[in-house]
Coordinates of C-alpha atoms and ligand atoms in Angstrom, one line a residue:
M1 CA 105.0 106.1 13.1
N2 CA 108.1 108.0 13.4
L3 CA 110.8 108.8 11.0
Y4 CA 113.7 108.0 13.4
R5 CA 112.9 104.4 13.6
V6 CA 113.5 103.9 10.0
A7 CA 116.2 106.5 9.3
L8 CA 118.5 106.1 12.3
P9 CA 119.7 102.5 12.1
A10 CA 121.0 103.1 8.6
L11 CA 122.9 106.2 9.7
L12 CA 124.3 104.4 12.7
L13 CA 125.6 101.6 10.6
L14 CA 127.5 104.0 8.4
S15 CA 129.0 105.8 11.3
A16 CA 129.8 103.0 13.7
G17 CA 133.1 102.1 11.9
A18 CA 134.4 105.6 12.6
N19 CA 133.1 105.4 16.1
A20 CA 134.9 102.2 16.8
Q21 CA 138.2 103.8 15.7
N22 CA 138.2 107.2 17.4
A23 CA 136.2 106.8 20.6
V24 CA 137.7 104.2 22.8
Q25 CA 135.8 104.1 26.0
G26 CA 137.7 105.5 28.9
F27 CA 138.0 103.9 32.3
V28 CA 134.4 103.9 33.5
H29 CA 135.5 102.1 36.6
E30 CA 138.8 102.8 38.1
Q31 CA 140.4 99.9 39.9
S32 CA 139.9 99.8 43.6
E33 CA 143.1 100.4 45.5
A34 CA 145.3 97.4 46.3
N35 CA 145.3 98.0 50.0
S36 CA 141.5 97.9 50.0
Y37 CA 141.2 94.2 49.1
V38 CA 139.4 92.2 51.8
W39 CA 140.0 88.5 51.9
P40 CA 136.7 86.6 52.2
A41 CA 135.9 84.9 55.5
D42 CA 133.8 82.2 53.9
T43 CA 136.1 79.2 53.1
A44 CA 133.8 78.1 50.3
V45 CA 134.4 81.5 48.6
L46 CA 138.1 81.2 49.2
N47 CA 138.1 77.8 47.6
R48 CA 136.1 78.9 44.6
L49 CA 138.4 81.9 44.2
D50 CA 141.4 79.6 44.3
K51 CA 139.9 77.4 41.5
W52 CA 139.0 80.5 39.5
Q53 CA 142.6 81.7 39.7
D54 CA 143.6 78.5 38.0
L55 CA 141.5 79.3 34.9
K56 CA 143.2 82.5 33.8
F57 CA 141.1 83.1 30.6
G58 CA 137.4 83.8 30.3
V59 CA 135.0 85.6 28.0
L60 CA 132.6 88.5 28.8
F61 CA 129.7 88.7 26.4
H62 CA 127.8 91.9 25.9
F63 CA 124.5 91.4 24.0
G64 CA 121.5 93.6 23.9
L65 CA 119.5 96.4 22.2
Y66 CA 122.8 98.1 21.3
S67 CA 123.8 95.1 19.3
V68 CA 121.1 95.8 16.7
P69 CA 122.5 99.0 15.3
G70 CA 126.0 98.1 16.5
I71 CA 126.7 101.0 18.8
V72 CA 128.3 101.6 22.2
E73 CA 126.6 99.4 24.9
S74 CA 123.8 101.2 26.6
W75 CA 125.7 104.5 27.1
S76 CA 124.2 106.4 24.2
V77 CA 120.9 106.6 26.0
C78 CA 122.7 108.4 28.9
S79 CA 122.9 112.2 28.5
E80 CA 126.5 112.7 29.6
D81 CA 128.6 114.6 27.1
V82 CA 131.8 112.6 26.9
D83 CA 133.8 111.6 23.8
W84 CA 133.2 107.8 24.0
I85 CA 129.5 108.2 24.2
T86 CA 128.8 108.9 20.6
R87 CA 125.3 109.5 19.4
K88 CA 124.9 110.0 15.7
G89 CA 122.0 111.5 13.9
N90 CA 121.6 114.8 15.8
L91 CA 118.3 113.8 17.3
P92 CA 116.9 115.7 20.2
Y93 CA 117.6 113.6 23.3
D94 CA 114.0 112.7 23.9
K95 CA 113.6 111.4 20.3
Y96 CA 116.8 109.5 20.6
K97 CA 115.7 107.8 23.8
E98 CA 112.4 106.9 22.1
W99 CA 114.3 105.4 19.2
Y100 CA 116.7 103.5 21.5
W101 CA 113.9 102.0 23.6
S102 CA 112.1 101.0 20.5
L103 CA 115.1 98.8 19.5
K104 CA 113.3 96.2 21.6
D105 CA 111.0 95.6 18.6
S106 CA 114.0 94.9 16.3
L107 CA 116.1 92.7 18.5
N108 CA 115.5 89.3 17.0
P109 CA 118.5 87.0 17.1
T110 CA 117.0 84.4 14.8
E111 CA 120.3 82.4 14.4
F112 CA 121.0 82.4 18.2
N113 CA 123.2 79.5 18.9
P114 CA 124.7 79.4 22.3
D115 CA 126.4 76.1 21.6
Q116 CA 128.4 77.8 18.9
W117 CA 129.4 80.5 21.4
A118 CA 130.5 77.8 23.8
D119 CA 132.4 75.8 21.1
V120 CA 134.3 78.8 20.0
M121 CA 135.3 79.8 23.5
E122 CA 136.3 76.3 24.5
K123 CA 138.5 76.0 21.4
A124 CA 140.0 79.4 22.3
G125 CA 141.2 77.8 25.6
M126 CA 138.8 79.8 27.8
K127 CA 137.6 78.3 31.0
Y128 CA 135.0 80.7 32.4
M129 CA 132.4 83.0 31.1
V130 CA 130.3 86.0 32.1
F131 CA 127.1 87.0 30.3
T132 CA 125.2 90.3 30.5
T133 CA 121.7 89.3 31.9
K134 CA 120.9 93.1 32.1
H135 CA 123.1 96.0 31.1
H136 CA 122.7 99.7 32.2
D137 CA 119.9 100.3 29.7
G138 CA 117.7 97.9 31.7
F139 CA 116.9 95.6 28.9
C140 CA 116.7 92.1 30.3
N141 CA 118.2 89.1 28.5
F142 CA 116.2 86.9 30.8
D143 CA 112.6 86.2 31.5
T144 CA 112.0 88.5 34.4
R145 CA 108.5 88.8 35.8
L146 CA 109.2 92.3 37.0
T147 CA 109.2 94.2 33.6
D148 CA 108.2 93.5 30.1
F149 CA 111.4 95.2 28.9
K150 CA 112.9 91.9 28.1
I151 CA 113.9 89.5 25.3
T152 CA 111.0 87.2 26.1
D153 CA 108.6 90.0 25.2
G154 CA 109.7 91.0 21.7
P155 CA 110.0 89.5 18.3
F156 CA 112.1 86.6 19.7
S157 CA 109.6 85.6 22.3
S158 CA 108.2 82.7 20.4
N159 CA 111.6 81.1 19.8
K160 CA 112.1 78.1 22.0
K161 CA 115.4 79.6 23.1
A162 CA 113.9 82.9 23.9
N163 CA 115.2 83.0 27.5
I164 CA 118.7 83.5 26.2
S165 CA 120.5 83.9 29.5
K166 CA 119.3 80.5 30.6
E167 CA 120.4 79.0 27.2
V168 CA 123.8 80.7 27.3
F169 CA 124.6 79.6 30.9
D170 CA 123.5 76.0 30.1
A171 CA 125.5 75.8 27.0
F172 CA 128.7 76.8 28.9
R173 CA 127.9 74.5 31.8
R174 CA 127.8 71.6 29.3
K175 CA 131.5 72.5 28.6
N176 CA 132.4 72.7 32.3
F177 CA 133.0 76.5 32.3
M178 CA 132.8 78.5 35.5
I179 CA 129.6 80.5 35.1
G180 CA 129.4 84.3 35.8
C181 CA 126.2 86.3 35.8
Y182 CA 126.7 90.0 34.9
F183 CA 124.0 92.3 36.2
S184 CA 123.9 96.1 36.1
K185 CA 122.7 97.6 39.4
P186 CA 121.8 100.8 37.6
D187 CA 118.7 100.5 35.3
W188 CA 118.0 103.4 33.1
H189 CA 114.7 102.0 31.9
C190 CA 113.2 101.5 35.4
K191 CA 111.0 104.5 36.3
W192 CA 112.2 104.2 39.9
F193 CA 115.8 104.8 38.8
W194 CA 115.2 107.4 36.1
N195 CA 111.9 108.8 36.9
P196 CA 109.9 110.2 33.9
E197 CA 108.9 113.3 35.9
Y198 CA 112.4 114.6 35.6
A199 CA 115.2 115.0 33.0
T200 CA 117.9 112.4 33.0
P201 CA 121.1 114.4 32.8
T202 CA 123.5 111.8 34.2
R203 CA 124.0 108.0 34.9
N204 CA 122.6 108.5 38.4
I205 CA 119.1 108.4 39.7
N206 CA 117.4 111.7 38.7
Y207 CA 115.6 112.6 41.9
K208 CA 116.5 113.1 45.6
K209 CA 116.1 110.0 47.7
N210 CA 114.9 112.0 50.7
R211 CA 112.1 113.7 48.7
H212 CA 111.0 110.4 47.0
P213 CA 111.9 107.6 49.4
E214 CA 109.2 105.4 47.9
W215 CA 110.7 105.7 44.5
W216 CA 114.0 104.6 45.8
K217 CA 112.4 101.8 47.8
N218 CA 110.7 100.6 44.7
Y219 CA 114.0 100.6 42.8
Q220 CA 115.6 98.6 45.6
D221 CA 112.8 96.1 45.6
F222 CA 112.8 95.8 41.9
T223 CA 116.6 95.2 41.7
A224 CA 116.7 92.8 44.6
G225 CA 113.7 91.0 43.0
Q226 CA 115.5 90.6 39.7
L227 CA 118.6 89.2 41.4
G228 CA 116.2 86.9 43.3
E229 CA 114.9 85.6 40.0
L230 CA 118.4 85.1 38.6
L231 CA 119.6 83.4 41.7
G232 CA 116.4 81.5 42.4
G233 CA 117.3 78.3 40.5
D234 CA 115.8 78.8 37.0
Y235 CA 119.2 79.9 35.8
G236 CA 121.2 77.1 37.5
R237 CA 124.1 77.5 39.8
F238 CA 126.5 80.4 39.5
D239 CA 130.2 80.7 40.4
I240 CA 130.4 84.4 39.9
L241 CA 128.0 87.3 40.4
W242 CA 129.5 90.2 38.4
L243 CA 127.8 93.4 39.4
D244 CA 128.5 96.4 37.2
G245 CA 127.6 100.1 37.6
G246 CA 129.7 101.1 40.6
W247 CA 127.8 104.4 41.1
I248 CA 125.3 102.3 42.8
K249 CA 126.7 100.2 45.7
G250 CA 125.8 96.7 46.7
D251 CA 124.6 98.2 50.0
D252 CA 122.1 100.2 48.1
I253 CA 120.3 97.1 47.0
G254 CA 120.8 94.9 50.1
L255 CA 123.6 92.8 48.6
D256 CA 124.7 91.3 51.9
S257 CA 121.5 89.5 52.5
I258 CA 121.2 88.5 48.8
L259 CA 124.6 86.9 49.1
L260 CA 123.9 85.3 52.4
A261 CA 120.8 83.6 51.0
A262 CA 122.6 82.6 47.8
R263 CA 125.6 81.1 49.4
G264 CA 123.6 79.4 52.0
G265 CA 121.4 77.9 49.4
L266 CA 122.0 77.1 45.7
H267 CA 125.2 78.9 45.2
P268 CA 127.7 77.9 47.9
G269 CA 131.0 79.7 47.5
L270 CA 129.5 82.3 45.1
I271 CA 132.2 84.8 44.2
A272 CA 130.8 88.3 44.5
V273 CA 132.2 91.0 42.3
D274 CA 130.7 94.3 43.5
R275 CA 133.1 96.0 41.2
S276 CA 135.0 99.1 42.3
I277 CA 133.1 99.0 45.6
R278 CA 135.9 98.3 48.1
G279 CA 135.4 95.8 50.8
K280 CA 134.0 92.3 51.5
N281 CA 131.8 92.0 48.5
E282 CA 134.5 92.7 45.9
N283 CA 136.0 89.2 46.0
Y284 CA 138.1 90.0 43.1
Q285 CA 139.0 93.3 41.6
T286 CA 138.4 94.2 37.9
P287 CA 140.7 96.7 36.3
E288 CA 139.0 97.6 33.0
R289 CA 140.6 98.0 29.6
G290 CA 144.1 97.8 31.0
I291 CA 146.7 95.8 33.0
P292 CA 147.9 96.9 36.4
E293 CA 151.4 98.3 36.5
T294 CA 152.7 95.7 38.9
Q295 CA 152.1 92.2 40.2
L296 CA 149.2 92.0 42.7
N297 CA 149.0 89.1 45.0
Y298 CA 145.3 89.0 45.6
P299 CA 142.5 88.0 43.2
W300 CA 142.0 90.2 40.2
E301 CA 140.9 90.2 36.6
S302 CA 141.5 92.6 33.7
C303 CA 138.5 92.9 31.5
I304 CA 139.6 93.9 28.0
T305 CA 137.7 94.0 24.7
L306 CA 138.8 92.0 21.7
S307 CA 137.8 94.9 19.5
N308 CA 137.3 98.4 20.8
D309 CA 133.8 97.9 21.9
W310 CA 132.1 95.5 24.4
G311 CA 129.2 94.8 22.1
W312 CA 129.1 93.9 18.4
V313 CA 129.9 96.8 16.1
P314 CA 130.3 96.6 12.3
D315 CA 133.9 96.6 10.9
A316 CA 135.5 96.3 14.3
P317 CA 139.3 96.6 14.5
F318 CA 140.1 93.3 16.3
K319 CA 143.3 92.7 18.3
S320 CA 145.6 90.1 16.8
P321 CA 145.9 86.6 18.4
A322 CA 149.5 87.5 19.4
K323 CA 148.3 90.6 21.2
V324 CA 145.7 88.6 23.1
L325 CA 148.3 86.1 24.1
A326 CA 150.7 88.8 25.1
M327 CA 148.1 90.3 27.4
L328 CA 147.3 86.9 28.8
A329 CA 151.0 86.3 29.5
E330 CA 151.5 89.6 31.3
I331 CA 148.3 89.3 33.3
T332 CA 149.2 85.8 34.3
A333 CA 152.6 86.8 35.4
K334 CA 151.1 89.6 37.5
G335 CA 148.7 87.2 39.1
G336 CA 145.4 88.0 37.4
C337 CA 142.9 86.5 34.9
L338 CA 142.0 87.9 31.5
L339 CA 138.3 88.4 30.8
L340 CA 138.1 89.0 27.1
G341 CA 135.1 91.1 25.8
V342 CA 133.3 89.6 22.8
G343 CA 130.1 90.9 21.2
P344 CA 127.8 88.3 19.5
T345 CA 126.2 89.6 16.3
P346 CA 122.6 90.8 16.4
Q347 CA 121.6 87.5 14.7
G348 CA 123.0 85.7 17.8
L349 CA 126.3 84.2 16.5
I350 CA 130.0 84.7 17.1
Q351 CA 131.2 86.2 13.8
P352 CA 133.9 84.5 11.6
E353 CA 136.5 87.2 12.3
V354 CA 136.3 86.5 16.0
V355 CA 136.3 82.7 15.5
E356 CA 139.4 82.8 13.3
R357 CA 141.4 84.9 15.8
L358 CA 140.3 82.9 18.8
E359 CA 141.2 79.6 17.1
V360 CA 144.8 80.8 16.8
V361 CA 144.8 81.7 20.5
G362 CA 143.5 78.3 21.3
E363 CA 146.0 76.5 19.2
W364 CA 148.8 78.3 21.0
L365 CA 147.3 77.5 24.4
R366 CA 146.9 73.8 23.5
K367 CA 150.7 73.6 23.1
N368 CA 151.8 76.1 25.7
G369 CA 149.0 76.3 28.2
E370 CA 151.1 74.7 30.9
A371 CA 152.9 78.1 31.3
V372 CA 149.5 79.8 31.9
Y373 CA 146.8 77.6 33.5
S374 CA 147.0 76.8 37.1
T375 CA 150.2 78.7 37.5
R376 CA 151.0 81.1 40.4
T377 CA 153.1 84.1 40.5
T378 CA 156.9 84.2 41.1
P379 CA 158.6 87.3 42.6
L380 CA 160.8 88.1 39.6
Y381 CA 158.0 88.1 37.1
N382 CA 159.3 90.2 34.3
D383 CA 162.4 91.1 32.4
G384 CA 161.9 93.2 29.2
S385 CA 159.5 91.3 27.0
T386 CA 159.7 88.1 29.0
W387 CA 157.1 87.2 31.6
F388 CA 157.6 84.5 34.3
T389 CA 155.1 82.3 36.0
A390 CA 155.5 79.3 38.4
S391 CA 153.9 75.9 38.7
K392 CA 151.8 75.8 41.9
D393 CA 154.3 73.8 43.8
G394 CA 157.1 76.1 42.7
S395 CA 159.2 73.3 41.2
S396 CA 159.1 74.7 37.7
L397 CA 159.3 78.2 36.3
Y398 CA 158.0 79.3 32.9
A399 CA 159.3 82.1 30.7
I400 CA 156.9 83.5 28.1
H401 CA 158.7 85.7 25.7
I402 CA 156.7 88.1 23.6
P403 CA 158.6 88.9 20.4
A404 CA 157.9 91.8 18.1
E405 CA 154.8 91.0 16.0
E406 CA 156.7 92.0 12.8
G407 CA 159.7 90.2 11.4
R408 CA 161.2 86.8 12.1
A409 CA 161.2 84.8 15.3
P410 CA 164.2 85.5 17.5
E411 CA 167.2 83.2 17.4
T412 CA 168.0 83.7 21.1
I413 CA 166.3 85.2 24.1
T414 CA 168.0 86.5 27.2
W415 CA 167.0 87.4 30.7
S416 CA 168.6 87.9 34.1
G417 CA 167.3 86.8 37.5
N418 CA 165.5 83.5 37.5
M419 CA 168.6 81.3 37.1
P420 CA 167.9 77.9 35.5
K421 CA 169.3 74.6 36.6
G422 CA 169.5 71.5 34.4
R423 CA 167.1 70.8 31.6
M424 CA 165.2 73.6 29.8
T425 CA 162.5 72.8 27.3
L426 CA 160.4 74.6 24.7
L427 CA 156.8 73.7 25.6
D428 CA 155.8 73.6 22.0
G429 CA 156.9 70.0 21.0
N430 CA 158.7 69.5 24.4
R431 CA 162.0 70.3 22.7
K432 CA 165.2 70.5 24.7
L433 CA 166.9 73.9 24.5
G434 CA 170.5 74.8 24.9
Y435 CA 171.3 77.8 27.1
K436 CA 174.3 79.5 28.8
V437 CA 174.6 81.8 31.8
D438 CA 177.4 84.4 31.6
S439 CA 179.4 85.9 34.5
N440 CA 176.9 88.7 34.9
G441 CA 174.1 86.2 35.4
V442 CA 172.5 86.8 32.0
V443 CA 170.8 83.7 30.7
S444 CA 170.9 83.2 26.9
V445 CA 168.6 80.6 25.4
K446 CA 169.1 79.4 21.9
L447 CA 165.9 78.8 20.0
P448 CA 165.3 76.4 17.2
A449 CA 164.9 77.8 13.7
G450 CA 161.5 78.0 12.1
L451 CA 159.3 79.1 15.0
P452 CA 156.2 81.0 13.9
A453 CA 157.0 84.7 13.6
G454 CA 155.3 87.1 16.1
M455 CA 153.9 84.4 18.4
P456 CA 154.9 84.1 22.1
I457 CA 157.5 81.5 23.0
A458 CA 157.0 79.5 26.2
I459 CA 159.9 77.8 28.0
K460 CA 160.0 75.6 31.1
F461 CA 162.9 75.2 33.5
T462 CA 163.8 74.3 37.0
P463 CA 164.9 77.4 39.0
E464 CA 168.2 77.4 40.9
R465 CA 167.5 77.7 44.6
Ligands
LIG501 C1 132.2 99.6 32.0 C2 131.0 100.1 31.2 C3 130.1 99.0 30.9 C4 130.7 97.7 30.5 C5 131.8 97.3 31.5 C6 132.5 96.0 31.1 O1 131.8 99.5 33.3 O2 130.3 101.0 31.9 O3 129.3 99.5 29.8 O4 129.7 96.8 30.5 O5 132.7 98.3 31.6 O6 133.6 95.9 31.9

């Protein structure tokens, strides 16, 4: 049939490495303002949020058509001319779209193994997960009855694990993770969102609602219908509904009644994340690809990629384990959770480069996790490269020092504020540490020799009151 189908994937594979290095996606979603946080009225939601705040570390998987050539998730099919939406090959837009939609015929994750995903993430010390059931391109990783643009209608449809969303959620439930369902409200494949009668110049609907109220109504019904399928029981019970694409609001798709039904039925306490839409359905906020400047004492989560991209790309430049832990320490001290973005390969596995890095993260957390999990914030949360967290009852404080990644481990670390009293221990090995406090209130802690270079150092002490 057409040339592009054959020629383009090869081209993209060659160029995607460069893409990964230069074009880091900007803030698609700015964080909502702090003063706009609205505490939920439903106590079941408050309780679930409190439990979620204990978990601190989760994974966000992006998997879809874009995983096949290894390109930016969905966005290349959107005609906005910005640097992080790269589209190689100089194809006319219509041809490009045609090629992109046709990736449905090549997505065939024959090695799909959600238990491997769950094993890797459990060993990494993660405690919750979010999976893309549908991204902006509209391709469904679940067996929707409302479109055939779905994984259960392509080459993978005869596989017994074809309904991959269900398989992924179940695999993580077996490991007692909190389960989050990512769903994009915008759907660029749905003709009631991007209608084929008009061009599609932006991420928004491409028609006027007041001229085509029935198109808009069809889109609303379609979207609510799909959420109904996901929340209807076939996919089990969810803890988090993570709604992306803030240029469409929850109100546009009747989110209030969807949540009311879900919370009153199968999903009591469901945490709603209508991200970047301020108000009662944004139960936690989601700063993206960055960490807020200061501590925030309401529920929030930074979503940050392990490489530069959300989905799998070839030759991705991954962050080091020490960098991931440094982010986790800072985020924890500021009161948030870290949702780390990982892209499974087009074959359906977590690649060895990711496994290796996350193993090191997990090894550190097995020894030092007490300074992170189930902690709460403490008012003096930072001094230089040292971050402070508190046990829930406030009886212990933890200092997590982030050394330079190069060179040897430090011999001493110092901070001021947060005065210790009595015994101080290095969490790794529960070793007693010597320290002194000088007349200016500067605490100097002597560290044992031979600590691994570049890795964070976690210390426990009783604060002086
Ligand atoms: C942004 C991007 C989206 C990605 C999400 C993950 O909103 O638009 O592609 O899925 O970030 O946080």
